[in-house]
PDB file of C-alpha atoms in Angstrom:
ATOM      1  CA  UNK A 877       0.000   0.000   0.000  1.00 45.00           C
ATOM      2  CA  UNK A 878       2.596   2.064   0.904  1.00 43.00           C
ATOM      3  CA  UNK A 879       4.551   1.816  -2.508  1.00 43.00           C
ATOM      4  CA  UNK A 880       1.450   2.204  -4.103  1.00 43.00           C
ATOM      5  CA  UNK A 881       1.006   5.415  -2.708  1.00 44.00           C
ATOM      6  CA  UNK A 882       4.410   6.483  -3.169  1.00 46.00           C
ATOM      7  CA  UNK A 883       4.182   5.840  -6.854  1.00 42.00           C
ATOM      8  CA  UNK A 884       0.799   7.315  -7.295  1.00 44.00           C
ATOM      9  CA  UNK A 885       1.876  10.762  -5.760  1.00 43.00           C
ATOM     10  CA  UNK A 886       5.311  10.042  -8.123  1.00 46.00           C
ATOM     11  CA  UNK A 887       3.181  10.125 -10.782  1.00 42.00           C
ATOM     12  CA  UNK A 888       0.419  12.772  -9.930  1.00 45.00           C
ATOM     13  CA  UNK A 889       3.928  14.937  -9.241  1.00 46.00           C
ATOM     14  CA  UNK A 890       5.376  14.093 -12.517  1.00 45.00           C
ATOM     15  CA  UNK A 891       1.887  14.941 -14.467  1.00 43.00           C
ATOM     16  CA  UNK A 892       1.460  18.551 -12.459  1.00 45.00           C
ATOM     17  CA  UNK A 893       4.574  19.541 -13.452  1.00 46.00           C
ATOM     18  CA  UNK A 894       4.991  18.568 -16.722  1.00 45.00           C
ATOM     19  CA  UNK A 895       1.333  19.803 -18.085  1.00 46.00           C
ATOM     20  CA  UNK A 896       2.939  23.760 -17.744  1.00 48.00           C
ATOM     21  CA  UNK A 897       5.730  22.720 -19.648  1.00 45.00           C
ATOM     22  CA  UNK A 898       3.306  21.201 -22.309  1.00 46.00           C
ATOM     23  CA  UNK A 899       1.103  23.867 -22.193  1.00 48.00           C
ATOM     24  CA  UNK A 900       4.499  27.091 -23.105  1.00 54.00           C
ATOM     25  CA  UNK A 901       4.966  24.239 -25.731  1.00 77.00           C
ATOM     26  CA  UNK A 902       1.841  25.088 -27.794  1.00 88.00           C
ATOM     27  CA  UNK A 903       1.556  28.415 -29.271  1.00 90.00           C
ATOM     28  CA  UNK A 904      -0.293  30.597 -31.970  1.00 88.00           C
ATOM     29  CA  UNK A 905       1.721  33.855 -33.751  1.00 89.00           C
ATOM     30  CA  UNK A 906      -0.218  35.941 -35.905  1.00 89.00           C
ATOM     31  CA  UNK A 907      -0.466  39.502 -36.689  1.00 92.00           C
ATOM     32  CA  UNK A 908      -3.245  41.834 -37.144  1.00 93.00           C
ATOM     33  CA  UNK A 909      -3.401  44.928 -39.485  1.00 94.00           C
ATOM     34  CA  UNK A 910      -5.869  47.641 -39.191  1.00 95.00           C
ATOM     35  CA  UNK A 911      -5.993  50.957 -41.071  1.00 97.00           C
ATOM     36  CA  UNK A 912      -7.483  53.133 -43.902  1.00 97.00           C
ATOM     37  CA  UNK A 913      -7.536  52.736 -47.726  1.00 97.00           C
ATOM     38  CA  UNK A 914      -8.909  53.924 -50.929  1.00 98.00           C
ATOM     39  CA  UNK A 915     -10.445  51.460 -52.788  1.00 97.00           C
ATOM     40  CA  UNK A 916     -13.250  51.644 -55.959  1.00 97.00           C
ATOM     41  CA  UNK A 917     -16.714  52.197 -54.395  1.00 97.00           C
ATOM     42  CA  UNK A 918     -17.630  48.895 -55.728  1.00 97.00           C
ATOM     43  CA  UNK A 919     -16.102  46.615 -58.380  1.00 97.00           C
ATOM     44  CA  UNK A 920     -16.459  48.003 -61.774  1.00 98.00           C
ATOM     45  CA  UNK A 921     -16.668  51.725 -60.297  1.00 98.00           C
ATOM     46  CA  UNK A 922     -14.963  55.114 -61.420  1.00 97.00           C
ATOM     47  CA  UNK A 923     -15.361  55.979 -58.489  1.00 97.00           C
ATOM     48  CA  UNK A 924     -13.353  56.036 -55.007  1.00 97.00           C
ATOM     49  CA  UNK A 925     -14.079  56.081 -51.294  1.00 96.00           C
ATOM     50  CA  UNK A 926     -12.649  55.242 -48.003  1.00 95.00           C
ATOM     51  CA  UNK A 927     -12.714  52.362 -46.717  1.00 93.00           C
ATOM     52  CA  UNK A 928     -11.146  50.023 -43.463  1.00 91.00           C
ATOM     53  CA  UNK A 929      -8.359  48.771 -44.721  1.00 92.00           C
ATOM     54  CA  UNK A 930      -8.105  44.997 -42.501  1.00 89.00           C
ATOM     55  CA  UNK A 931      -5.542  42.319 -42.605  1.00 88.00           C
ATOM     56  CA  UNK A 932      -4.392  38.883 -40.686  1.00 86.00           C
ATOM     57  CA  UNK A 933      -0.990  37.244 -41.131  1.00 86.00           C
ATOM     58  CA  UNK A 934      -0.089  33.962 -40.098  1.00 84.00           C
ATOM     59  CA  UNK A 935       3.154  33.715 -37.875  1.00 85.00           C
ATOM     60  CA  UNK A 936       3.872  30.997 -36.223  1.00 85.00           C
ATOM     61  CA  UNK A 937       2.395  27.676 -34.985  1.00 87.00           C
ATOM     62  CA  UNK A 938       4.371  25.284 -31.925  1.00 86.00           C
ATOM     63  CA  UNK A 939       2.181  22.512 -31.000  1.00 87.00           C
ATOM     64  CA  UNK A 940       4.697  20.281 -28.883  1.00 78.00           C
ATOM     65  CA  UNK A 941       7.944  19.594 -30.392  1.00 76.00           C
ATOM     66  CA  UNK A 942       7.055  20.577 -33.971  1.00 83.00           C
ATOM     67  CA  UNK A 943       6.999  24.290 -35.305  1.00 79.00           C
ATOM     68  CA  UNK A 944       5.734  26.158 -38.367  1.00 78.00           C
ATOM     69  CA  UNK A 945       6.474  29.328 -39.237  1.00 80.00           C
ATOM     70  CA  UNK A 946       9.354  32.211 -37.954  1.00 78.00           C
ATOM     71  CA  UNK A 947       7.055  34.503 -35.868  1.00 79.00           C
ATOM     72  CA  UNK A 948       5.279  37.726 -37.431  1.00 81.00           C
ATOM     73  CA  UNK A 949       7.562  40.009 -37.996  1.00 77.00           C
ATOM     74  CA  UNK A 950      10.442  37.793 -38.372  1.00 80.00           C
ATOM     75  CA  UNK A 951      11.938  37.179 -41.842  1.00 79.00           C
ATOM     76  CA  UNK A 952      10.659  33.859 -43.446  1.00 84.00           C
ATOM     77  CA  UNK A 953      12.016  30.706 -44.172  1.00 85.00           C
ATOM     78  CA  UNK A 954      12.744  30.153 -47.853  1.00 91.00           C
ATOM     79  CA  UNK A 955      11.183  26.882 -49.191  1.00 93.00           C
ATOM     80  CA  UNK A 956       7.277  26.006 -49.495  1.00 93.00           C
ATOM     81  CA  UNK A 957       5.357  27.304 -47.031  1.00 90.00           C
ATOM     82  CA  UNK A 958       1.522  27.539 -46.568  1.00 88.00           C
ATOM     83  CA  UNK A 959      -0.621  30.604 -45.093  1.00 87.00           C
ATOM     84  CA  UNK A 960      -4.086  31.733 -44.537  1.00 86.00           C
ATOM     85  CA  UNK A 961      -5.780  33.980 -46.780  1.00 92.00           C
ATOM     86  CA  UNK A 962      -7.640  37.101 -46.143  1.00 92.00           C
ATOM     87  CA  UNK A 963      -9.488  39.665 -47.747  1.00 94.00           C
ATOM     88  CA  UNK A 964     -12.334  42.442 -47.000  1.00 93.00           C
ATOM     89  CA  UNK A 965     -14.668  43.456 -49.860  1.00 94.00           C
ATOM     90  CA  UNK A 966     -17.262  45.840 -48.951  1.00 93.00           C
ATOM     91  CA  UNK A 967     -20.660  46.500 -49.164  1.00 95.00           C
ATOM     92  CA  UNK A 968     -22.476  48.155 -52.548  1.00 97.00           C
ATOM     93  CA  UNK A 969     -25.608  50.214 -51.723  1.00 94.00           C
ATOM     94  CA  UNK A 970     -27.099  52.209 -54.314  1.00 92.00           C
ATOM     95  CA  UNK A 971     -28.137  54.564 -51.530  1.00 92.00           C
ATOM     96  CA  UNK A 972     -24.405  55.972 -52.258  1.00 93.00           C
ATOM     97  CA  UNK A 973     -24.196  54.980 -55.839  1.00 95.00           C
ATOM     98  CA  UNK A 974     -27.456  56.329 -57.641  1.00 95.00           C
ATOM     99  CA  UNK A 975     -26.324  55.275 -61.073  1.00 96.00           C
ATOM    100  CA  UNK A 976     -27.027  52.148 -59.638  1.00 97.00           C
ATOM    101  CA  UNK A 977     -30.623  52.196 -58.742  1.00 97.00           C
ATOM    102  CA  UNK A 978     -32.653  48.952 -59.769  1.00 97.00           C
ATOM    103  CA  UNK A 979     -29.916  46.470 -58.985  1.00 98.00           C
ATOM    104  CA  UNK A 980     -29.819  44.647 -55.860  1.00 96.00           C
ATOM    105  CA  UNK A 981     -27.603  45.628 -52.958  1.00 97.00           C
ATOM    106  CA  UNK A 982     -24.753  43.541 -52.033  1.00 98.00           C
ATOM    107  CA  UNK A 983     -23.550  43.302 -48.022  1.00 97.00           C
ATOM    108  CA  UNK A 984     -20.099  43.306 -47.187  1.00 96.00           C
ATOM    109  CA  UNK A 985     -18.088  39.973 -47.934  1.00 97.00           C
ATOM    110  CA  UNK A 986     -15.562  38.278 -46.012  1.00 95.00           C
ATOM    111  CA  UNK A 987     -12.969  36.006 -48.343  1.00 97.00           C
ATOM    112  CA  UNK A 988     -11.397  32.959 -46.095  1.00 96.00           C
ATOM    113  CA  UNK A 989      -8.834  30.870 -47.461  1.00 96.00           C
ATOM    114  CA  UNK A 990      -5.615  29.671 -47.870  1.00 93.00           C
ATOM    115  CA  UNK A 991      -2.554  29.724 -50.010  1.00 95.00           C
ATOM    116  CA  UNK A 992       0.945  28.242 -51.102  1.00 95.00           C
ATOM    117  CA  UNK A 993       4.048  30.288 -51.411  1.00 95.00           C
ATOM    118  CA  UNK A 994       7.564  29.769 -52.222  1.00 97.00           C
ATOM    119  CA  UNK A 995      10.362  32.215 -51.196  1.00 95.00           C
ATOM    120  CA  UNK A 996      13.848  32.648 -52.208  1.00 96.00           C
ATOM    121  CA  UNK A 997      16.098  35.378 -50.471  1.00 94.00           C
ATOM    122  CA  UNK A 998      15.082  37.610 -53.367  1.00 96.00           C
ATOM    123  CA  UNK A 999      11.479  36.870 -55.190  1.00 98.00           C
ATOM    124  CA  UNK A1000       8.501  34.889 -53.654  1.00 98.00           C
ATOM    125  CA  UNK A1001       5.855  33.182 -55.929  1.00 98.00           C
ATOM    126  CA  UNK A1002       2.355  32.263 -54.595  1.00 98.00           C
ATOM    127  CA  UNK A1003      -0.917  30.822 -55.121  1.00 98.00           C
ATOM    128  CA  UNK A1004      -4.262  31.208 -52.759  1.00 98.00           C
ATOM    129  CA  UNK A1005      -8.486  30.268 -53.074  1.00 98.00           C
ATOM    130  CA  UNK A1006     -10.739  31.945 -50.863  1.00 98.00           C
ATOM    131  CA  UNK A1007     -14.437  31.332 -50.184  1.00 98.00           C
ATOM    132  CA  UNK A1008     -16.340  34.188 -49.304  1.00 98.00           C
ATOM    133  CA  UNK A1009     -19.030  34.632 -46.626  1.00 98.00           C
ATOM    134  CA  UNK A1010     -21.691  37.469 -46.555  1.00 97.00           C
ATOM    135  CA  UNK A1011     -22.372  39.400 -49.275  1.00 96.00           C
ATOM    136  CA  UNK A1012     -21.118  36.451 -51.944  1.00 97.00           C
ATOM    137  CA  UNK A1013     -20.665  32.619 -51.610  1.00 97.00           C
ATOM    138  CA  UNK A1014     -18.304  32.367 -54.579  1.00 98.00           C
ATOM    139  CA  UNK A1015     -14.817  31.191 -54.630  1.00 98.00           C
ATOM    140  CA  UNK A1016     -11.648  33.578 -55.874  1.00 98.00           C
ATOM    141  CA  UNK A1017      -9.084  33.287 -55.759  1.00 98.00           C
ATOM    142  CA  UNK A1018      -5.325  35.097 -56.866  1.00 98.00           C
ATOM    143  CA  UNK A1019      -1.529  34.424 -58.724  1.00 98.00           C
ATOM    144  CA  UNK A1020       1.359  36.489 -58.075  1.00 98.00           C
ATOM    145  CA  UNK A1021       5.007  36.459 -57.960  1.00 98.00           C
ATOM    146  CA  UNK A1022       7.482  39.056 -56.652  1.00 98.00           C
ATOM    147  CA  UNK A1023      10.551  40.755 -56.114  1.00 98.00           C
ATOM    148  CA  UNK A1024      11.766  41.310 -52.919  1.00 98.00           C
ATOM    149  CA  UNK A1025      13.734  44.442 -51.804  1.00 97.00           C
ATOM    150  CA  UNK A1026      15.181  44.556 -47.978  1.00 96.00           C
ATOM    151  CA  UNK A1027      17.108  48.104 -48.404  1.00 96.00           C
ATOM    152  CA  UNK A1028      17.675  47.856 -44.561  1.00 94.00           C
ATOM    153  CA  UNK A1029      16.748  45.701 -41.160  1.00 91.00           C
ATOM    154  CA  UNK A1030      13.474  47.162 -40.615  1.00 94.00           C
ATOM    155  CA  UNK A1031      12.115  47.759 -44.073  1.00 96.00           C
ATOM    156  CA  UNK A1032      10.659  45.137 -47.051  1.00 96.00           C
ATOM    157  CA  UNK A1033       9.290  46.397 -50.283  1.00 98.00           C
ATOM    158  CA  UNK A1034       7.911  43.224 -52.715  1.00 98.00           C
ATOM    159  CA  UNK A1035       6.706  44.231 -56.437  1.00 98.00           C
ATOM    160  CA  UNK A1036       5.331  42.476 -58.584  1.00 98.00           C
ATOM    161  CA  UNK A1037       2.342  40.809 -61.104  1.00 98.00           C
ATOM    162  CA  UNK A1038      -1.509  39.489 -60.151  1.00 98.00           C
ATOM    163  CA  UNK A1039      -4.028  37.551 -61.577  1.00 98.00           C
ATOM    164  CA  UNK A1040      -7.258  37.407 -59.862  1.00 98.00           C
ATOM    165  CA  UNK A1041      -9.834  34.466 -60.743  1.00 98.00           C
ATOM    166  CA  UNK A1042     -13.390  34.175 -59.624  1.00 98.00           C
ATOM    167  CA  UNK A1043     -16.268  31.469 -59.824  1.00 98.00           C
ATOM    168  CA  UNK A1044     -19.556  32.411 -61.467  1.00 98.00           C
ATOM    169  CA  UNK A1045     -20.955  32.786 -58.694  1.00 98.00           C
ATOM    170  CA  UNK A1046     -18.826  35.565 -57.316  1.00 98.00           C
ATOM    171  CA  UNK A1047     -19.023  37.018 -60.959  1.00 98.00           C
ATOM    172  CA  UNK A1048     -22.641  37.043 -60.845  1.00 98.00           C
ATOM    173  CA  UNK A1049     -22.842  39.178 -57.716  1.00 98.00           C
ATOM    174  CA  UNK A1050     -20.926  41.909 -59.275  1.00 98.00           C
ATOM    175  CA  UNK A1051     -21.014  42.176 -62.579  1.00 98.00           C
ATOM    176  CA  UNK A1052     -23.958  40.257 -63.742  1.00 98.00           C
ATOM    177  CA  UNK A1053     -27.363  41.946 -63.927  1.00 98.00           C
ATOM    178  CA  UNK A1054     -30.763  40.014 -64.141  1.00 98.00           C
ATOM    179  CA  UNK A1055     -33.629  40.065 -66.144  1.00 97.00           C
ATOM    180  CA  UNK A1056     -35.513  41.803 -63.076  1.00 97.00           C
ATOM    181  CA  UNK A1057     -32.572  44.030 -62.046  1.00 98.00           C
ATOM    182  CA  UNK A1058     -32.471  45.111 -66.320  1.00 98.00           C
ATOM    183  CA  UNK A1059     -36.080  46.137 -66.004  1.00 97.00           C
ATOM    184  CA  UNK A1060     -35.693  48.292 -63.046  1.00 97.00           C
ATOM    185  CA  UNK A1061     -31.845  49.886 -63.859  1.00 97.00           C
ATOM    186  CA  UNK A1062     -30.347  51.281 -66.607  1.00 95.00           C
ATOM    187  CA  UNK A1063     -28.276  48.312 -67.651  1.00 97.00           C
ATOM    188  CA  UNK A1064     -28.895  45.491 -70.129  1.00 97.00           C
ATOM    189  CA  UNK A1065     -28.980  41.776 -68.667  1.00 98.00           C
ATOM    190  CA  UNK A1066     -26.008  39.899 -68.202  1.00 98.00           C
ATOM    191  CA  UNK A1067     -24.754  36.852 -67.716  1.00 97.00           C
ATOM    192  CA  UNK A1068     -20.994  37.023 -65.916  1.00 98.00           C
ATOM    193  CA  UNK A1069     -19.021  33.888 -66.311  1.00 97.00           C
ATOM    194  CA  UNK A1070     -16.347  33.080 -64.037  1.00 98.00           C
ATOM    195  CA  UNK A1071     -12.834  32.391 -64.989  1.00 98.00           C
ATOM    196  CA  UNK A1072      -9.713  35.479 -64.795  1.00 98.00           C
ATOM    197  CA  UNK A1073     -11.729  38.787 -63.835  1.00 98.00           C
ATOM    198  CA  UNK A1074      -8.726  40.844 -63.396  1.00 98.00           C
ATOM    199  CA  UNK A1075      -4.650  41.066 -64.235  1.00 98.00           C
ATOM    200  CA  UNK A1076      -2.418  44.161 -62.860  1.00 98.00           C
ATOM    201  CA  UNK A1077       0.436  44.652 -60.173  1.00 98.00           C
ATOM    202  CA  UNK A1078       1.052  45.228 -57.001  1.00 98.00           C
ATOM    203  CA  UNK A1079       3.646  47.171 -54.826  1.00 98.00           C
ATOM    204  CA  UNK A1080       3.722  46.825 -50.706  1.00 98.00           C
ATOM    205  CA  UNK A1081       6.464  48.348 -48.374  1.00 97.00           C
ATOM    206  CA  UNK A1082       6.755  47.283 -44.602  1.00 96.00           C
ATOM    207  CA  UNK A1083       8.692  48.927 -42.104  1.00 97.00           C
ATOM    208  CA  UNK A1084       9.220  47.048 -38.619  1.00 95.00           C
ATOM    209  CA  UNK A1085       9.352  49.525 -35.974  1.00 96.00           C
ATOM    210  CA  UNK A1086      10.142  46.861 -33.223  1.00 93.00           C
ATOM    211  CA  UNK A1087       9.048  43.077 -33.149  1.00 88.00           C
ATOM    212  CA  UNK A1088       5.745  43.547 -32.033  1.00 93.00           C
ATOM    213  CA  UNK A1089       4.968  46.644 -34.319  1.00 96.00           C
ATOM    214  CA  UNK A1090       5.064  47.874 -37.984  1.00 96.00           C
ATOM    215  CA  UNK A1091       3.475  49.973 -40.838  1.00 97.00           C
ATOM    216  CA  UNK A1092       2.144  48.491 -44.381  1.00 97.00           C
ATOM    217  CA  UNK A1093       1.424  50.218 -47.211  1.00 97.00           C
ATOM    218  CA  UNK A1094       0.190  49.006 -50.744  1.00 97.00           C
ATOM    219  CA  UNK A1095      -0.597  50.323 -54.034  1.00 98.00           C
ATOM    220  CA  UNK A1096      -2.557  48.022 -56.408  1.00 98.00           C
ATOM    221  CA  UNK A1097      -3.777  48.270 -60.087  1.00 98.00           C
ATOM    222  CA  UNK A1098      -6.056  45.789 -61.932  1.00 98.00           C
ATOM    223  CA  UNK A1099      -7.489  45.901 -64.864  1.00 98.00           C
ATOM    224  CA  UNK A1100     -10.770  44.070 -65.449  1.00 98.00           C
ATOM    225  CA  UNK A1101     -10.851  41.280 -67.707  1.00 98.00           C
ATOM    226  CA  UNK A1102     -13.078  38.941 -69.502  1.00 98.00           C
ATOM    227  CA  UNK A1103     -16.463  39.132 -67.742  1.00 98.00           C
ATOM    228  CA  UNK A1104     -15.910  41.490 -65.243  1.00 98.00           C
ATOM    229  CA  UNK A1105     -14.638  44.337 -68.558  1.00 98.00           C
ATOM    230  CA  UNK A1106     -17.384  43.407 -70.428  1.00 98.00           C
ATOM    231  CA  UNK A1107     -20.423  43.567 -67.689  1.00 98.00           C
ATOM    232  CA  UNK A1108     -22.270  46.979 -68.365  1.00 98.00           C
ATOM    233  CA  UNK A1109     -21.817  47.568 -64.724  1.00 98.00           C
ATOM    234  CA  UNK A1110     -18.101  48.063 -65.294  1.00 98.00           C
ATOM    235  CA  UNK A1111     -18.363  49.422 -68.907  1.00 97.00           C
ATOM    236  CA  UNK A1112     -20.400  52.278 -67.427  1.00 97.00           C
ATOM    237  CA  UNK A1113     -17.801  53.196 -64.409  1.00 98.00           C
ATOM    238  CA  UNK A1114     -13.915  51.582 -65.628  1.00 98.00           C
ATOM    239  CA  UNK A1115     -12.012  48.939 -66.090  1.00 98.00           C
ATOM    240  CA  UNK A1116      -8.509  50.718 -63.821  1.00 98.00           C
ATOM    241  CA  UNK A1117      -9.260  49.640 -60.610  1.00 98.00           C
ATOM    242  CA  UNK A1118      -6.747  51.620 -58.340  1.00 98.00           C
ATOM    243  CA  UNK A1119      -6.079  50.688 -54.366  1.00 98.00           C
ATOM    244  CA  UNK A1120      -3.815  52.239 -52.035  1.00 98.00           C
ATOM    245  CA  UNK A1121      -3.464  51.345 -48.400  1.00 97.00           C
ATOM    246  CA  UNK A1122      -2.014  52.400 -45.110  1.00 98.00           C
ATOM    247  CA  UNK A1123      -2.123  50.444 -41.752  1.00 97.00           C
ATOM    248  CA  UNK A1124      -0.687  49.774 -38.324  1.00 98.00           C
ATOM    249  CA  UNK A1125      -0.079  46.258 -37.614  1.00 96.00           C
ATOM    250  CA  UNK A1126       0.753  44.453 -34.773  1.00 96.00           C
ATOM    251  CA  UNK A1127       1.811  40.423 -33.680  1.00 93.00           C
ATOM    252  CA  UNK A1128       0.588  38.368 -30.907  1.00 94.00           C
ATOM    253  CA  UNK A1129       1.548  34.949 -29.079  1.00 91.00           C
ATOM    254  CA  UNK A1130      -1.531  32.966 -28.107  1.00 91.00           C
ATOM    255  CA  UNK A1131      -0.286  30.736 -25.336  1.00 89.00           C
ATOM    256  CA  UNK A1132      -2.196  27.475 -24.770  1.00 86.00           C
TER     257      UNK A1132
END
């Protein structure tokens, strides 16, 4: 009985200390970016407005003794990695955009995904799909490659090409128009096929004020192709679709 005892409070000893240990073991780095942008009012517009400008980057992941990932902030591994994907589109109302009275609105849409990206010390190449959630259920997705500039510690600058896809579905919400929506609006029906909606470039610079901080910027241009040009939605605003960004981010450690 005695050793029986012994050996039990061995073992509840052993277990209370070692589930702390397991527990600084398993962690979740990510960083969060929140600012202002200006973006097209709504896809196919002339037009431009302010708008949040929101962001999430994948870090880090330690779940026992395996890792993944250097840490926001950090500097990458190169190699083949895999990340989340994120992006914000918002709402069209034609409460704010008169020219487009008789089509439906559309709520804001959040696009979840993932992607794949390979990284060299000087260019990066990546794929990602998204599904969005709110104001469209259809799938995009986007292609890009850079270069990659590091003129000092603190700052990155990447340049380079993008190709943005969509599903019909997602084309349908914003560039087709209905028979009932044609009757009530000015436009013509259409039927918006999915496929490549868009091809331009893009240009982001990041300076890291200390490990837990930085600032983004961005500056995109796409031209609309395929569908998306030739819905009368867009051929009555433009096919340059312009975006420039600013934002504070900042990286956590989820402990647990």
């Amino acid at each position: 009985m005695r050793q029986s005892a012994a050996f039990a409070l061995t073992l509840t000893t052993a277990i209370g200390v070692s589930l702390p240990v397991m527990a600084q073991e398993r962690s979740f780095d990510f960083a969060l970016r929140g600012g202002i942008a200006a973006v097209p009012s709504y896809p196919g517009s002339d037009e431009y407005e302010a708008a949040p400008d929101i962001g999430f980057t994948f870090g880090a992941l330690k779940w026992g003794g395996r890792s993944f990932g250097n840490g926001a902030g950090n500097l990458p591994d190169n190699g083949l990695a895999f990340r989340g994907a994120f992006k914000f589109v918002g709402e069209r109302d034609d409460d704010d955009n008169p020219e487009l009275a008789g089509l439906e609105d559309i709520d804001a849409a959040v696009e979840l995904g993932f992607g794949v990206i390979y990284r060299e010390t000087n260019w990066q190449a990546f794929g990602e799909v998204r599904q969005g959630f709110g104001g469209h259920e259809g799938v995009t997705g986007t292609l890009g490659a850079d270069v990659i500039f590091r003129p000092s510690d603190r700052w990155t600058i990447t340049a380079g090409p993008r190709v943005n896809l969509g599903n019909a579905d997602y084309a349908s919400t914003y560039f087709g128009v209905s028979a009932a929506e044609a009757a009530a609006s000015s436009f013509g029906a259409y039927d918006a096929d999915g496929g490549v909606l868009g091809a331009g470039f893009e240009v982001e610079g990041i300076y890291r004020i200390n490990r837990l901080w930085g600032v983004e910027s961005t500056l995109s241009y796409e031209r609309l192709q395929n569908s998306a040009a030739d819905s009368p939605i867009t051929q009555a605003g433009s096919e340059d679709q312009w975006r420039i960004s600013i934002g504070l981010s900042r990286a956590f450690t989820l402990n647990f």
